[in-house]
Amino acid sequence: MMVTSVSLLSIGLGACGMVPGTSIQTVEPGYAGLKIQLYGGQKGIENAEVVSGRVWYNGYTENVVIFPTFVNTYPFTQAATEGSPVDESVVFSVGGSPVSADVGVSFGFNTALVNDNSPKTNLHEFYETYRKTPDEFRANELRNGLRNCFGEVAETLELTPSMLPTNQQKLVLAVSECMQTRFPNIVIQDVSLLGPLRLPPQIQESIDEQFAAQQAARTAEFNRQKVEAEAASNVERAKGEAQVLLERARAEAEANRIRAESVSPQLLELERLRIEQTRADRWNGEEAPVIQSPNVQLGGTVRSTGE
């Protein structure tokens, strides 16, 4: 948080005309401050002033609390390298079994007016309710709210440990809505899981075995459907090929029938005359050659060998 705090000591301040105890804080862009009176008739959060920029205040009688108004994501994780060096993972119960989750929450503080008839902002109501700085609120109320919302949603959805792998999206969406309802004076933009949910080893092993069995059953069913589909495809292909052959045979038989019906005695006689005419047209006026053989004469009159 970019906040500059300078305490001005009372020594020598009288000569400068400054009140002893005067302090200054700079509220950077993206932040809002609540300047709260600690004493006097204007004390209390209801009279606090929303401030920004360079703020002068009396460190004895006033306090300035700074809040980020931009949305910031904070990780609640088991690892010491994220968020806090201690385990901040969210632990809740599902079906009587403890579940540990690494959760990210995107949230910010809201300076909008509660309603048009009141000068109070959501920031006033937040601080009036919790009296915590942003870091204190995040480490306590926000984390506890996450744990309670996860437990309530898991119970409402009637989840069991074996149902968690397939219902994580539904779970975190419902938790996000629960958090916004629980903390109406801040903006809960998103709740997300930063890693797989952690279950007791024996329960996780049982879930893994169930999942493996389900996957094997799905694979077997897929293979069965694939074989059946291929067999059905082959049958349809064979039927199609047989139908093609049948149609081809029918077409050929029909063609032969038409040819047979078209041949008549008149057509045959006409064809014979056409052939005779072709021979006559090609004749050169000579008689056909005579081929002789013993006692046989072809092409002329048969004569006796004694003549």
Short mmCIF file of C-alpha atoms in Angstrom, two decimals:
data_model
loop_
_atom_site.label_atom_id
_atom_site.label_comp_id
_atom_site.label_asym_id
_atom_site.label_seq_id
_atom_site.Cartn_x
_atom_site.Cartn_y
_atom_site.Cartn_z
CA MET A 1 0.00 0.00 0.00
CA MET A 2 1.49 3.31 -1.11
CA VAL A 3 0.85 5.33 2.01
CA THR A 4 3.31 7.89 3.33
CA SER A 5 3.08 8.68 7.01
CA VAL A 6 5.07 11.42 8.67
CA SER A 7 4.74 12.33 12.34
CA LEU A 8 5.66 15.89 13.12
CA LEU A 9 7.12 16.23 16.59
CA SER A 10 5.90 18.98 18.85
CA ILE A 11 9.43 20.34 19.40
CA GLY A 12 9.72 23.58 17.51
CA LEU A 13 6.25 23.28 15.94
CA GLY A 14 4.89 26.14 18.01
CA ALA A 15 7.21 28.51 16.19
CA CYS A 16 5.80 27.28 12.89
CA GLY A 17 2.20 27.71 14.00
CA MET A 18 1.46 23.97 13.84
CA VAL A 19 -0.51 22.05 16.45
CA PRO A 20 1.53 19.42 18.32
CA GLY A 21 0.60 15.88 17.18
CA THR A 22 -0.18 16.92 13.63
CA SER A 23 0.46 14.10 11.13
CA ILE A 24 0.16 13.66 7.40
CA GLN A 25 -0.74 10.72 5.21
CA THR A 26 -0.86 10.52 1.44
CA VAL A 27 -3.76 8.49 0.05
CA GLU A 28 -2.54 7.37 -3.36
CA PRO A 29 -4.79 7.02 -6.45
CA GLY A 30 -6.74 3.75 -6.28
CA TYR A 31 -7.20 4.10 -2.53
CA ALA A 32 -9.70 5.87 -0.28
CA GLY A 33 -9.25 6.96 3.32
CA LEU A 34 -11.63 7.32 6.23
CA LYS A 35 -10.70 10.23 8.52
CA ILE A 36 -12.26 9.33 11.86
CA GLN A 37 -12.68 11.61 14.89
CA LEU A 38 -11.69 9.78 18.08
CA TYR A 39 -12.89 12.43 20.55
CA GLY A 40 -15.42 15.23 20.73
CA GLY A 41 -18.93 15.68 19.46
CA GLN A 42 -18.08 14.46 15.94
CA LYS A 43 -16.41 11.25 17.04
CA GLY A 44 -17.44 7.93 15.58
CA ILE A 45 -17.54 6.30 12.19
CA GLU A 46 -20.88 7.85 11.21
CA ASN A 47 -19.16 11.24 11.02
CA ALA A 48 -16.01 9.98 9.30
CA GLU A 49 -14.90 11.81 6.18
CA VAL A 50 -13.85 10.01 2.98
CA VAL A 51 -10.50 11.56 2.01
CA SER A 52 -7.86 11.20 -0.68
CA GLY A 53 -4.57 12.82 -1.64
CA ARG A 54 -2.49 14.44 1.10
CA VAL A 55 -4.38 14.33 4.39
CA TRP A 56 -3.49 16.35 7.50
CA TYR A 57 -4.84 15.08 10.80
CA ASN A 58 -4.20 15.18 14.53
CA GLY A 59 -2.61 11.91 15.54
CA TYR A 60 -3.97 12.28 19.09
CA THR A 61 -7.63 12.85 18.28
CA GLU A 62 -8.04 11.50 14.74
CA ASN A 63 -7.23 8.40 12.74
CA VAL A 64 -7.01 7.75 9.00
CA VAL A 65 -7.67 4.22 7.71
CA ILE A 66 -6.72 3.50 4.09
CA PHE A 67 -8.66 1.08 1.82
CA PRO A 68 -7.85 -0.07 -1.74
CA THR A 69 -10.77 0.68 -4.05
CA PHE A 70 -9.37 -1.32 -6.98
CA VAL A 71 -10.07 -5.04 -7.30
CA ASN A 72 -7.18 -7.08 -5.96
CA THR A 73 -6.76 -10.87 -5.97
CA TYR A 74 -5.46 -12.48 -2.82
CA PRO A 75 -4.47 -16.18 -2.67
CA PHE A 76 -5.39 -18.27 0.37
CA THR A 77 -3.02 -21.20 -0.14
CA GLN A 78 -1.18 -23.93 1.70
CA ALA A 79 2.18 -22.90 0.22
CA ALA A 80 4.38 -20.49 2.13
CA THR A 81 5.46 -18.83 -1.12
CA GLU A 82 2.02 -17.34 -1.85
CA GLY A 83 0.01 -14.91 0.22
CA SER A 84 1.10 -15.58 3.79
CA PRO A 85 4.10 -17.63 5.00
CA VAL A 86 1.65 -19.70 7.07
CA ASP A 87 -0.95 -22.16 5.79
CA GLU A 88 -4.00 -20.09 4.76
CA SER A 89 -5.76 -22.78 2.73
CA VAL A 90 -9.53 -23.01 3.17
CA VAL A 91 -10.69 -26.20 4.90
CA PHE A 92 -14.35 -27.24 4.78
CA SER A 93 -16.40 -30.41 5.08
CA VAL A 94 -17.98 -32.42 2.25
CA GLY A 95 -20.05 -35.41 3.24
CA GLY A 96 -18.24 -35.58 6.56
CA SER A 97 -14.78 -35.58 4.96
CA PRO A 98 -12.36 -32.64 5.34
CA VAL A 99 -11.42 -30.91 2.10
CA SER A 100 -8.55 -28.44 1.75
CA ALA A 101 -8.56 -25.89 -1.07
CA ASP A 102 -6.23 -23.21 -2.41
CA VAL A 103 -8.59 -20.34 -3.17
CA GLY A 104 -8.14 -16.98 -4.87
CA VAL A 105 -10.52 -14.10 -4.07
CA SER A 106 -10.73 -10.95 -6.18
CA PHE A 107 -12.27 -8.17 -4.08
CA GLY A 108 -12.20 -4.44 -3.49
CA PHE A 109 -13.74 -1.80 -1.23
CA ASN A 110 -16.64 0.36 -2.33
CA THR A 111 -17.04 4.11 -1.68
CA ALA A 112 -20.49 4.42 -3.27
CA LEU A 113 -23.30 5.90 -1.17
CA VAL A 114 -25.49 3.40 0.63
CA ASN A 115 -28.55 5.31 -0.61
CA ASP A 116 -29.37 8.73 -2.00
CA ASN A 117 -30.82 9.96 1.30
CA SER A 118 -27.72 9.31 3.40
CA PRO A 119 -24.13 10.63 3.28
CA LYS A 120 -22.89 7.23 4.46
CA THR A 121 -20.92 5.16 2.00
CA ASN A 122 -20.35 1.42 1.85
CA LEU A 123 -16.93 2.15 3.32
CA HIS A 124 -18.60 3.71 6.40
CA GLU A 125 -20.84 0.69 6.88
CA PHE A 126 -17.96 -1.73 6.40
CA TYR A 127 -15.79 -0.08 9.05
CA GLU A 128 -18.75 0.40 11.36
CA THR A 129 -19.40 -3.36 11.16
CA TYR A 130 -15.89 -4.81 11.34
CA ARG A 131 -13.59 -2.08 12.73
CA LYS A 132 -10.71 -3.73 10.86
CA THR A 133 -8.05 -2.58 8.44
CA PRO A 134 -8.11 -4.27 5.02
CA ASP A 135 -5.29 -6.67 5.98
CA GLU A 136 -6.96 -7.60 9.27
CA PHE A 137 -10.30 -8.13 7.54
CA ARG A 138 -8.75 -10.29 4.82
CA ALA A 139 -6.88 -12.51 7.27
CA ASN A 140 -9.89 -13.09 9.52
CA GLU A 141 -13.42 -12.30 8.38
CA LEU A 142 -12.82 -12.86 4.65
CA ARG A 143 -11.08 -16.21 5.14
CA ASN A 144 -13.69 -17.37 7.66
CA GLY A 145 -16.42 -16.29 5.26
CA LEU A 146 -14.85 -18.41 2.52
CA ARG A 147 -14.73 -21.46 4.76
CA ASN A 148 -18.36 -21.02 5.81
CA CYS A 149 -19.58 -20.42 2.24
CA PHE A 150 -17.77 -23.48 0.89
CA GLY A 151 -19.30 -25.64 3.64
CA GLU A 152 -22.81 -24.21 3.17
CA VAL A 153 -22.75 -24.55 -0.62
CA ALA A 154 -21.41 -28.13 -0.47
CA GLU A 155 -24.27 -29.03 1.87
CA THR A 156 -26.89 -27.22 -0.23
CA LEU A 157 -25.72 -28.99 -3.39
CA GLU A 158 -25.63 -32.29 -1.46
CA LEU A 159 -22.13 -32.98 -2.68
CA THR A 160 -20.11 -36.05 -1.78
CA PRO A 161 -16.32 -36.36 -2.14
CA SER A 162 -16.69 -38.43 -5.32
CA MET A 163 -18.82 -35.66 -6.89
CA LEU A 164 -16.25 -32.89 -6.39
CA PRO A 165 -14.17 -33.45 -9.58
CA THR A 166 -17.21 -32.88 -11.82
CA ASN A 167 -18.87 -30.10 -9.79
CA GLN A 168 -16.02 -27.67 -9.08
CA GLN A 169 -17.31 -24.94 -11.41
CA LYS A 170 -20.78 -25.09 -9.90
CA LEU A 171 -19.24 -25.02 -6.43
CA VAL A 172 -17.09 -21.89 -6.91
CA LEU A 173 -19.88 -19.96 -8.68
CA ALA A 174 -22.24 -20.60 -5.78
CA VAL A 175 -19.50 -19.68 -3.27
CA SER A 176 -18.91 -16.37 -5.09
CA GLU A 177 -22.62 -15.53 -4.79
CA CYS A 178 -22.59 -16.55 -1.12
CA MET A 179 -19.60 -14.28 -0.42
CA GLN A 180 -21.23 -11.25 -2.05
CA THR A 181 -24.36 -11.83 0.02
CA ARG A 182 -22.30 -12.24 3.19
CA PHE A 183 -20.24 -9.08 2.56
CA PRO A 184 -22.58 -6.62 0.77
CA ASN A 185 -20.38 -3.56 1.46
CA ILE A 186 -17.38 -4.79 -0.54
CA VAL A 187 -17.09 -5.95 -4.14
CA ILE A 188 -16.52 -9.71 -4.57
CA GLN A 189 -15.62 -10.00 -8.23
CA ASP A 190 -14.49 -13.60 -8.39
CA VAL A 191 -13.74 -16.74 -6.37
CA SER A 192 -11.53 -19.36 -8.00
CA LEU A 193 -9.73 -22.59 -7.17
CA LEU A 194 -5.96 -22.23 -7.58
CA GLY A 195 -5.29 -25.98 -7.59
CA PRO A 196 -6.93 -29.38 -7.16
CA LEU A 197 -8.96 -29.99 -4.03
CA ARG A 198 -7.11 -32.01 -1.40
CA LEU A 199 -8.89 -34.95 0.26
CA PRO A 200 -7.68 -37.53 2.81
CA PRO A 201 -5.41 -40.05 0.98
CA GLN A 202 -7.72 -43.06 1.39
CA ILE A 203 -10.72 -41.14 0.05
CA GLN A 204 -8.71 -39.73 -2.86
CA GLU A 205 -7.50 -43.24 -3.71
CA SER A 206 -11.08 -44.53 -3.71
CA ILE A 207 -12.19 -41.68 -5.98
CA ASP A 208 -9.29 -42.34 -8.35
CA GLU A 209 -10.26 -46.02 -8.57
CA GLN A 210 -13.89 -45.13 -9.29
CA PHE A 211 -12.81 -42.65 -11.94
CA ALA A 212 -10.50 -45.22 -13.58
CA ALA A 213 -13.32 -47.78 -13.61
CA GLN A 214 -15.70 -45.26 -15.17
CA GLN A 215 -13.13 -44.36 -17.82
CA ALA A 216 -12.56 -48.04 -18.62
CA ALA A 217 -16.32 -48.59 -18.93
CA ARG A 218 -16.66 -45.56 -21.22
CA THR A 219 -13.76 -46.80 -23.36
CA ALA A 220 -15.30 -50.28 -23.64
CA GLU A 221 -18.68 -48.81 -24.57
CA PHE A 222 -17.06 -46.56 -27.16
CA ASN A 223 -15.20 -49.50 -28.71
CA ARG A 224 -18.41 -51.57 -28.78
CA GLN A 225 -20.31 -48.80 -30.51
CA LYS A 226 -17.44 -48.34 -32.95
CA VAL A 227 -17.43 -52.05 -33.88
CA GLU A 228 -21.21 -52.04 -34.28
CA ALA A 229 -21.05 -48.93 -36.42
CA GLU A 230 -18.35 -50.43 -38.65
CA ALA A 231 -20.33 -53.68 -39.00
CA ALA A 232 -23.49 -51.77 -39.86
CA SER A 233 -21.52 -49.73 -42.39
CA ASN A 234 -20.16 -52.90 -44.03
CA VAL A 235 -23.66 -54.39 -44.20
CA GLU A 236 -25.03 -51.26 -45.81
CA ARG A 237 -22.12 -51.18 -48.26
CA ALA A 238 -22.74 -54.83 -49.22
CA LYS A 239 -26.44 -54.13 -49.64
CA GLY A 240 -25.62 -51.19 -51.85
CA GLU A 241 -23.25 -53.20 -54.03
CA ALA A 242 -25.79 -56.03 -54.34
CA GLN A 243 -28.48 -53.54 -55.27
CA VAL A 244 -26.23 -52.09 -57.97
CA LEU A 245 -25.61 -55.56 -59.45
CA LEU A 246 -29.31 -56.36 -59.30
CA GLU A 247 -30.29 -53.15 -61.03
CA ARG A 248 -27.61 -53.70 -63.68
CA ALA A 249 -28.90 -57.25 -64.36
CA ARG A 250 -32.46 -56.00 -64.54
CA ALA A 251 -31.45 -53.30 -67.00
CA GLU A 252 -29.57 -55.80 -69.19
CA ALA A 253 -32.48 -58.26 -69.14
CA GLU A 254 -34.87 -55.50 -70.08
CA ALA A 255 -32.60 -54.46 -72.95
CA ASN A 256 -32.45 -58.05 -74.23
CA ARG A 257 -36.22 -58.33 -74.02
CA ILE A 258 -36.66 -55.16 -76.01
CA ARG A 259 -34.18 -56.38 -78.63
CA ALA A 260 -35.95 -59.76 -78.91
CA GLU A 261 -39.35 -58.12 -79.29
CA SER A 262 -38.03 -55.80 -81.97
CA VAL A 263 -36.82 -58.72 -84.26
CA SER A 264 -39.66 -59.73 -86.67
CA PRO A 265 -39.73 -61.90 -89.91
CA GLN A 266 -40.09 -58.75 -91.96
CA LEU A 267 -37.02 -57.26 -90.29
CA LEU A 268 -35.03 -60.45 -90.95
CA GLU A 269 -36.09 -60.47 -94.63
CA LEU A 270 -35.16 -56.82 -94.94
CA GLU A 271 -31.74 -57.53 -93.47
CA ARG A 272 -31.26 -60.48 -95.90
CA LEU A 273 -32.14 -58.30 -98.87
CA ARG A 274 -29.76 -55.60 -97.64
CA ILE A 275 -26.93 -58.13 -97.50
CA GLU A 276 -27.75 -59.45 -101.02
CA GLN A 277 -27.80 -55.91 -102.34
CA THR A 278 -24.40 -55.27 -100.80
CA ARG A 279 -22.99 -58.37 -102.51
CA ALA A 280 -24.50 -57.36 -105.84
CA ASP A 281 -23.01 -53.90 -105.57
CA ARG A 282 -19.58 -55.36 -104.97
CA TRP A 283 -19.70 -58.02 -107.85
CA ASN A 284 -17.21 -57.32 -110.65
CA GLY A 285 -18.94 -59.41 -113.36
CA GLU A 286 -16.71 -62.46 -113.06
CA GLU A 287 -17.83 -65.90 -112.10
CA ALA A 288 -16.62 -67.35 -108.91
CA PRO A 289 -13.26 -69.18 -109.32
CA VAL A 290 -13.28 -72.98 -109.82
CA ILE A 291 -11.35 -75.06 -107.36
CA GLN A 292 -10.55 -78.58 -108.71
CA SER A 293 -9.89 -81.69 -106.72
CA PRO A 294 -9.89 -85.37 -107.71
CA ASN A 295 -13.31 -86.29 -109.12
CA VAL A 296 -14.65 -82.97 -107.83
CA GLN A 297 -15.05 -79.71 -109.66
CA LEU A 298 -16.26 -76.69 -107.73
CA GLY A 299 -17.74 -73.70 -109.40
CA GLY A 300 -18.71 -75.50 -112.73
CA THR A 301 -20.44 -78.65 -114.12
CA VAL A 302 -19.29 -81.96 -112.70
CA ARG A 303 -17.80 -84.14 -115.45
CA SER A 304 -16.80 -87.79 -115.62
CA THR A 305 -13.07 -88.51 -115.78
CA GLY A 306 -13.61 -90.78 -118.77
CA GLU A 307 -14.79 -87.98 -121.02
#
